[in-house]
Amino acid sequence: MRRALDEARQAAAEGEVPVGAIVVCGDRVIARAHNQTERLNDPTAHAEMLAITAATGAMGAKYLPECRLYVTVEPCVMCAGAIGWAQLGAVVYGAPDAKRGFTVYAPQAFHPRTEVRGGVMEAECAAEMTAFFRAKR
Amino acid sequence: MRRALDEARQAAAEGEVPVGAIVVCGDRVIARAHNQTERLNDPTAHAEMLAITAATGAMGAKYLPECRLYVTVEPCVMCAGAIGWAQLGAVVYGAPDAKRGFTVYAPQAFHPRTEVRGGVMEAECAAEMTAFFRAKR
């Protein structure tokens, strides 16, 4: 999650909502990404989406049951759907997102075998978001 | 929807699950796409995702409240989430998808102002899917 947080901070430095994600397979980080919706002018360019696209490219496979996704904020509906299609083995997220998070809006989006854990380094992940939006106001 | 069906048939010709999408703004088609998950080896490369990315690029805007998305099959959770982020003015789809469709798994994914209409040219859209999967077996 520390690596994902580094990505989130990179996003903030670029004026993007600070969400970072990495995909790990065994002990290897096979993809890392941060939110780029502003830079790419694309509302689909969330950290998780970019990381999944990169990871499937790196693995040469559409499904990633051996991989774990770490993301600093609870995935939204779109990203949860993508995680479902990619059949990730595990999803670990930091801060919850009561307004957009999948647990409220699409609780069944993941593959049934995907393990889910939230609240990992929650305070640090949430602090990035809070600082970003406070500075925007 | 006829244009979206053309895209779906193009997908089938390429060995892809036959889903096509277009984005219309006023009288102009500003984006067209078909499913490319196999070609791009990317489970996120659904017709709707590619069409939304193309449409936001064409419009130079992250939000598309003046635009309508036509897609041959009911959007999945991922695509519904993307439609929500892009705040499309309307979504028109053809065949329902009881197994993966957003109406079951993420019924609140769209922006509240997005108009939704399903079942448009449903028989033709469904026939593409049926023919594709029959040929696969």
CSV table of C-alpha atoms in Angstrom, one decimal:
chain,number,residue,atom,x,y,z
A,1,MET,CA,0.0,0.0,0.0
A,2,ARG,CA,3.0,2.3,0.5
A,3,ARG,CA,3.7,2.1,-3.2
A,4,ALA,CA,0.1,2.9,-4.0
A,5,LEU,CA,0.3,5.9,-1.7
A,6,ASP,CA,3.4,7.1,-3.6
A,7,GLU,CA,1.3,7.0,-6.7
A,8,ALA,CA,-1.5,8.9,-5.0
A,9,ARG,CA,1.0,11.6,-4.0
A,10,GLN,CA,2.2,11.7,-7.6
A,11,ALA,CA,-1.4,12.3,-8.7
A,12,ALA,CA,-1.8,15.2,-6.2
A,13,ALA,CA,1.4,16.7,-7.5
A,14,GLU,CA,-0.1,16.7,-11.0
A,15,GLY,CA,-3.4,18.3,-9.8
A,16,GLU,CA,-5.3,15.0,-10.0
A,17,VAL,CA,-7.5,13.6,-7.3
A,18,PRO,CA,-5.0,11.6,-5.3
A,19,VAL,CA,-5.7,7.9,-5.9
A,20,GLY,CA,-3.0,5.4,-6.6
A,21,ALA,CA,-3.0,1.7,-7.4
A,22,ILE,CA,-0.5,-1.1,-7.9
A,23,VAL,CA,-1.0,-4.7,-9.0
A,24,VAL,CA,1.3,-7.3,-7.5
A,25,CYS,CA,1.9,-10.8,-8.7
A,26,GLY,CA,3.8,-12.9,-6.2
A,27,ASP,CA,6.5,-10.5,-4.9
A,28,ARG,CA,6.6,-8.4,-8.1
A,29,VAL,CA,4.8,-5.1,-8.8
A,30,ILE,CA,3.6,-5.6,-12.3
A,31,ALA,CA,1.7,-2.4,-12.7
A,32,ARG,CA,1.5,1.0,-11.0
A,33,ALA,CA,-0.8,3.9,-11.9
A,34,HIS,CA,-2.4,7.0,-10.5
A,35,ASN,CA,-5.6,8.8,-11.4
A,36,GLN,CA,-5.2,10.8,-14.7
A,37,THR,CA,-8.7,12.0,-15.5
A,38,GLU,CA,-7.5,15.6,-15.8
A,39,ARG,CA,-4.4,15.0,-17.8
A,40,LEU,CA,-6.1,12.6,-20.2
A,41,ASN,CA,-9.4,14.5,-20.1
A,42,ASP,CA,-11.0,11.1,-19.7
A,43,PRO,CA,-13.4,10.2,-16.8
A,44,THR,CA,-12.5,6.6,-17.2
A,45,ALA,CA,-8.8,7.1,-16.5
A,46,HIS,CA,-8.9,6.1,-12.8
A,47,ALA,CA,-5.9,4.6,-11.1
A,48,GLU,CA,-7.4,1.1,-11.0
A,49,MET,CA,-8.4,1.1,-14.6
A,50,LEU,CA,-5.0,2.1,-15.8
A,51,ALA,CA,-3.3,-0.4,-13.5
A,52,ILE,CA,-5.6,-3.2,-14.7
A,53,THR,CA,-4.9,-2.4,-18.3
A,54,ALA,CA,-1.2,-2.3,-17.6
A,55,ALA,CA,-1.3,-5.5,-15.6
A,56,THR,CA,-3.2,-7.5,-18.2
A,57,GLY,CA,-0.7,-6.2,-20.8
A,58,ALA,CA,2.3,-7.2,-18.6
A,59,MET,CA,0.8,-10.7,-17.9
A,60,GLY,CA,-0.4,-11.2,-21.5
A,61,ALA,CA,-3.7,-12.4,-19.9
A,62,LYS,CA,-7.2,-11.0,-19.6
A,63,TYR,CA,-7.6,-12.6,-16.1
A,64,LEU,CA,-5.5,-12.0,-13.1
A,65,PRO,CA,-6.6,-14.5,-10.4
A,66,GLU,CA,-3.0,-14.7,-9.1
A,67,CYS,CA,-2.7,-11.0,-8.7
A,68,ARG,CA,-3.6,-8.5,-5.9
A,69,LEU,CA,-4.7,-4.9,-6.5
A,70,TYR,CA,-3.8,-2.3,-3.9
A,71,VAL,CA,-5.6,1.0,-4.2
A,72,THR,CA,-5.6,3.9,-1.8
A,73,VAL,CA,-9.4,4.6,-2.0
A,74,GLU,CA,-12.3,2.2,-2.2
A,75,PRO,CA,-13.0,1.5,-5.9
A,76,CYS,CA,-16.0,3.1,-7.6
A,77,VAL,CA,-18.7,1.2,-9.5
A,78,MET,CA,-16.7,1.4,-12.8
A,79,CYS,CA,-13.5,0.2,-11.2
A,80,ALA,CA,-15.3,-2.5,-9.3
A,81,GLY,CA,-16.7,-3.7,-12.6
A,82,ALA,CA,-13.3,-3.8,-14.1
A,83,ILE,CA,-11.9,-5.7,-11.1
A,84,GLY,CA,-14.8,-8.2,-11.6
A,85,TRP,CA,-13.9,-8.7,-15.3
A,86,ALA,CA,-10.2,-9.1,-14.5
A,87,GLN,CA,-11.0,-11.7,-11.8
A,88,LEU,CA,-8.3,-10.3,-9.5
A,89,GLY,CA,-7.4,-12.7,-6.7
A,90,ALA,CA,-7.5,-9.9,-4.1
A,91,VAL,CA,-8.4,-6.3,-3.7
A,92,VAL,CA,-6.9,-4.3,-0.8
A,93,TYR,CA,-8.0,-0.7,-0.4
A,94,GLY,CA,-7.3,2.1,2.0
A,95,ALA,CA,-9.9,4.8,2.7
A,96,PRO,CA,-13.6,4.0,2.3
A,97,ASP,CA,-15.6,6.2,-0.1
A,98,ALA,CA,-19.2,6.4,1.2
A,99,LYS,CA,-20.3,8.6,-1.8
A,100,ARG,CA,-19.0,6.6,-4.7
A,101,GLY,CA,-17.7,3.4,-3.4
A,102,PHE,CA,-18.7,0.0,-4.8
A,103,THR,CA,-19.8,-1.4,-1.4
A,104,VAL,CA,-22.9,0.8,-1.5
A,105,TYR,CA,-23.6,0.9,-5.3
A,106,ALA,CA,-22.4,-2.4,-6.7
A,107,PRO,CA,-21.6,-4.8,-3.8
A,108,GLN,CA,-21.7,-7.9,-6.0
A,109,ALA,CA,-19.4,-6.5,-8.7
A,110,PHE,CA,-16.4,-8.7,-7.9
A,111,HIS,CA,-15.7,-12.3,-8.9
A,112,PRO,CA,-17.0,-14.5,-6.0
A,113,ARG,CA,-13.4,-15.7,-5.4
A,114,THR,CA,-11.9,-12.3,-5.0
A,115,GLU,CA,-10.8,-11.6,-1.5
A,116,VAL,CA,-11.5,-8.0,-0.3
A,117,ARG,CA,-9.9,-6.1,2.5
A,118,GLY,CA,-10.5,-2.4,3.3
A,119,GLY,CA,-9.1,0.1,5.8
A,120,VAL,CA,-5.4,-0.7,5.2
A,121,MET,CA,-3.4,2.5,6.0
A,122,GLU,CA,-6.7,4.1,6.0
A,123,ALA,CA,-5.6,7.3,7.8
A,124,GLU,CA,-2.7,8.0,5.4
A,125,CYS,CA,-4.9,7.3,2.3
A,126,ALA,CA,-7.7,9.5,3.6
A,127,ALA,CA,-5.3,12.3,4.6
A,128,GLU,CA,-4.2,12.6,0.9
A,129,MET,CA,-7.8,13.0,-0.2
A,130,THR,CA,-8.7,15.5,2.6
A,131,ALA,CA,-5.6,17.6,1.9
A,132,PHE,CA,-6.3,17.7,-1.8
A,133,PHE,CA,-9.9,18.8,-1.5
A,134,ARG,CA,-9.1,21.3,1.2
A,135,ALA,CA,-6.5,22.9,-1.0
A,136,LYS,CA,-9.0,23.0,-3.9
A,137,ARG,CA,-11.6,25.0,-1.9
B,1,MET,CA,-28.8,2.1,-33.1
B,2,ARG,CA,-28.3,0.9,-36.6
B,3,ARG,CA,-24.8,2.4,-36.5
B,4,ALA,CA,-24.1,0.7,-33.2
B,5,LEU,CA,-25.2,-2.6,-34.7
B,6,ASP,CA,-22.7,-2.0,-37.6
B,7,GLU,CA,-20.0,-1.8,-34.9
B,8,ALA,CA,-21.3,-4.9,-33.2
B,9,ARG,CA,-21.0,-6.8,-36.5
B,10,GLN,CA,-17.5,-5.5,-37.0
B,11,ALA,CA,-16.6,-6.9,-33.6
B,12,ALA,CA,-18.1,-10.3,-34.5
B,13,ALA,CA,-16.0,-10.2,-37.7
B,14,GLU,CA,-12.9,-9.7,-35.6
B,15,GLY,CA,-13.8,-12.6,-33.2
B,16,GLU,CA,-14.9,-10.3,-30.4
B,17,VAL,CA,-18.1,-10.5,-28.4
B,18,PRO,CA,-20.4,-8.4,-30.7
B,19,VAL,CA,-21.2,-5.3,-28.8
B,20,GLY,CA,-21.1,-1.9,-30.5
B,21,ALA,CA,-21.6,1.6,-29.3
B,22,ILE,CA,-21.8,5.1,-30.6
B,23,VAL,CA,-22.0,8.5,-29.0
B,24,VAL,CA,-24.2,11.2,-30.6
B,25,CYS,CA,-24.2,14.9,-29.9
B,26,GLY,CA,-27.1,16.7,-31.6
B,27,ASP,CA,-27.2,15.1,-35.1
B,28,ARG,CA,-23.5,14.2,-35.1
B,29,VAL,CA,-21.9,10.9,-34.3
B,30,ILE,CA,-18.9,11.9,-32.3
B,31,ALA,CA,-17.6,8.5,-31.4
B,32,ARG,CA,-18.0,4.9,-32.5
B,33,ALA,CA,-16.5,1.8,-31.1
B,34,HIS,CA,-16.8,-1.9,-30.7
B,35,ASN,CA,-15.7,-4.4,-28.1
B,36,GLN,CA,-11.9,-5.1,-28.4
B,37,THR,CA,-11.2,-7.1,-25.3
B,38,GLU,CA,-9.5,-9.9,-27.3
B,39,ARG,CA,-7.5,-7.7,-29.7
B,40,LEU,CA,-6.2,-5.4,-26.9
B,41,ASN,CA,-6.0,-8.3,-24.4
B,42,ASP,CA,-7.8,-5.9,-22.0
B,43,PRO,CA,-10.9,-6.8,-20.0
B,44,THR,CA,-11.8,-3.1,-19.8
B,45,ALA,CA,-11.9,-2.5,-23.6
B,46,HIS,CA,-15.7,-2.7,-23.8
B,47,ALA,CA,-17.4,-0.8,-26.6
B,48,GLU,CA,-18.9,1.7,-24.2
B,49,MET,CA,-15.6,2.5,-22.5
B,50,LEU,CA,-13.8,3.0,-25.8
B,51,ALA,CA,-16.7,5.2,-27.1
B,52,ILE,CA,-16.8,7.3,-23.9
B,53,THR,CA,-13.0,7.9,-24.0
B,54,ALA,CA,-13.2,8.8,-27.7
B,55,ALA,CA,-16.2,11.1,-27.1
B,56,THR,CA,-14.6,13.0,-24.2
B,57,GLY,CA,-11.6,13.4,-26.4
B,58,ALA,CA,-13.7,14.7,-29.3
B,59,MET,CA,-15.6,17.1,-27.1
B,60,GLY,CA,-12.6,18.2,-25.1
B,61,ALA,CA,-14.8,17.7,-22.0
B,62,LYS,CA,-15.0,15.2,-19.2
B,63,TYR,CA,-18.7,15.4,-19.0
B,64,LEU,CA,-21.2,14.7,-21.8
B,65,PRO,CA,-24.6,15.9,-20.6
B,66,GLU,CA,-25.6,16.9,-24.2
B,67,CYS,CA,-24.7,13.5,-25.6
B,68,ARG,CA,-26.5,10.2,-26.1
B,69,LEU,CA,-24.9,6.8,-26.0
B,70,TYR,CA,-26.3,4.0,-28.1
B,71,VAL,CA,-25.1,0.5,-27.3
B,72,THR,CA,-26.4,-2.8,-28.6
B,73,VAL,CA,-26.3,-4.6,-25.2
B,74,GLU,CA,-27.2,-3.4,-21.7
B,75,PRO,CA,-24.1,-2.0,-20.1
B,76,CYS,CA,-22.3,-4.0,-17.5
B,77,VAL,CA,-21.3,-2.6,-14.0
B,78,MET,CA,-18.0,-1.2,-15.3
B,79,CYS,CA,-19.6,0.6,-18.2
B,80,ALA,CA,-22.5,1.8,-16.2
B,81,GLY,CA,-20.0,3.4,-13.8
B,82,ALA,CA,-18.2,5.1,-16.7
B,83,ILE,CA,-21.5,6.4,-18.0
B,84,GLY,CA,-22.2,7.8,-14.5
B,85,TRP,CA,-18.8,9.6,-14.4
B,86,ALA,CA,-19.3,11.0,-17.9
B,87,GLN,CA,-22.8,12.2,-17.0
B,88,LEU,CA,-24.2,11.3,-20.4
B,89,GLY,CA,-27.6,12.8,-21.1
B,90,ALA,CA,-29.1,9.6,-22.3
B,91,VAL,CA,-28.3,5.9,-22.7
B,92,VAL,CA,-30.2,3.8,-25.2
B,93,TYR,CA,-29.5,0.1,-25.3
B,94,GLY,CA,-30.7,-2.9,-27.3
B,95,ALA,CA,-30.7,-6.3,-25.7
B,96,PRO,CA,-30.9,-6.8,-22.0
B,97,ASP,CA,-28.1,-8.7,-20.2
B,98,ALA,CA,-29.6,-10.5,-17.2
B,99,LYS,CA,-26.2,-12.0,-16.3
B,100,ARG,CA,-24.0,-8.9,-16.2
B,101,GLY,CA,-26.3,-5.9,-16.8
B,102,PHE,CA,-26.2,-2.9,-14.6
B,103,THR,CA,-30.0,-3.0,-13.9
B,104,VAL,CA,-29.4,-6.0,-11.6
B,105,TYR,CA,-25.9,-5.2,-10.2
B,106,ALA,CA,-25.6,-1.4,-10.1
B,107,PRO,CA,-29.0,0.1,-10.7
B,108,GLN,CA,-28.0,3.5,-9.2
B,109,ALA,CA,-24.8,3.9,-11.2
B,110,PHE,CA,-26.0,6.6,-13.6
B,111,HIS,CA,-26.2,10.3,-13.0
B,112,PRO,CA,-29.8,11.0,-11.8
B,113,ARG,CA,-30.5,13.2,-14.9
B,114,THR,CA,-29.4,10.5,-17.4
B,115,GLU,CA,-32.4,9.2,-19.4
B,116,VAL,CA,-32.4,5.5,-20.0
B,117,ARG,CA,-34.2,3.4,-22.6
B,118,GLY,CA,-33.7,-0.3,-23.2
B,119,GLY,CA,-35.1,-2.8,-25.8
B,120,VAL,CA,-34.4,-0.6,-28.9
B,121,MET,CA,-33.9,-3.0,-31.8
B,122,GLU,CA,-33.6,-5.6,-29.2
B,123,ALA,CA,-34.2,-8.6,-31.5
B,124,GLU,CA,-31.4,-7.6,-33.9
B,125,CYS,CA,-29.0,-6.8,-31.1
B,126,ALA,CA,-29.7,-10.0,-29.3
B,127,ALA,CA,-29.5,-12.0,-32.5
B,128,GLU,CA,-25.8,-10.9,-33.0
B,129,MET,CA,-25.0,-12.2,-29.5
B,130,THR,CA,-26.8,-15.4,-30.0
B,131,ALA,CA,-25.2,-16.1,-33.3
B,132,PHE,CA,-21.7,-15.4,-32.0
B,133,PHE,CA,-22.0,-17.6,-29.0
B,134,ARG,CA,-23.6,-20.4,-31.0
B,135,ALA,CA,-20.7,-20.4,-33.4
B,136,LYS,CA,-18.3,-20.5,-30.5
B,137,ARG,CA,-19.7,-23.7,-29.1
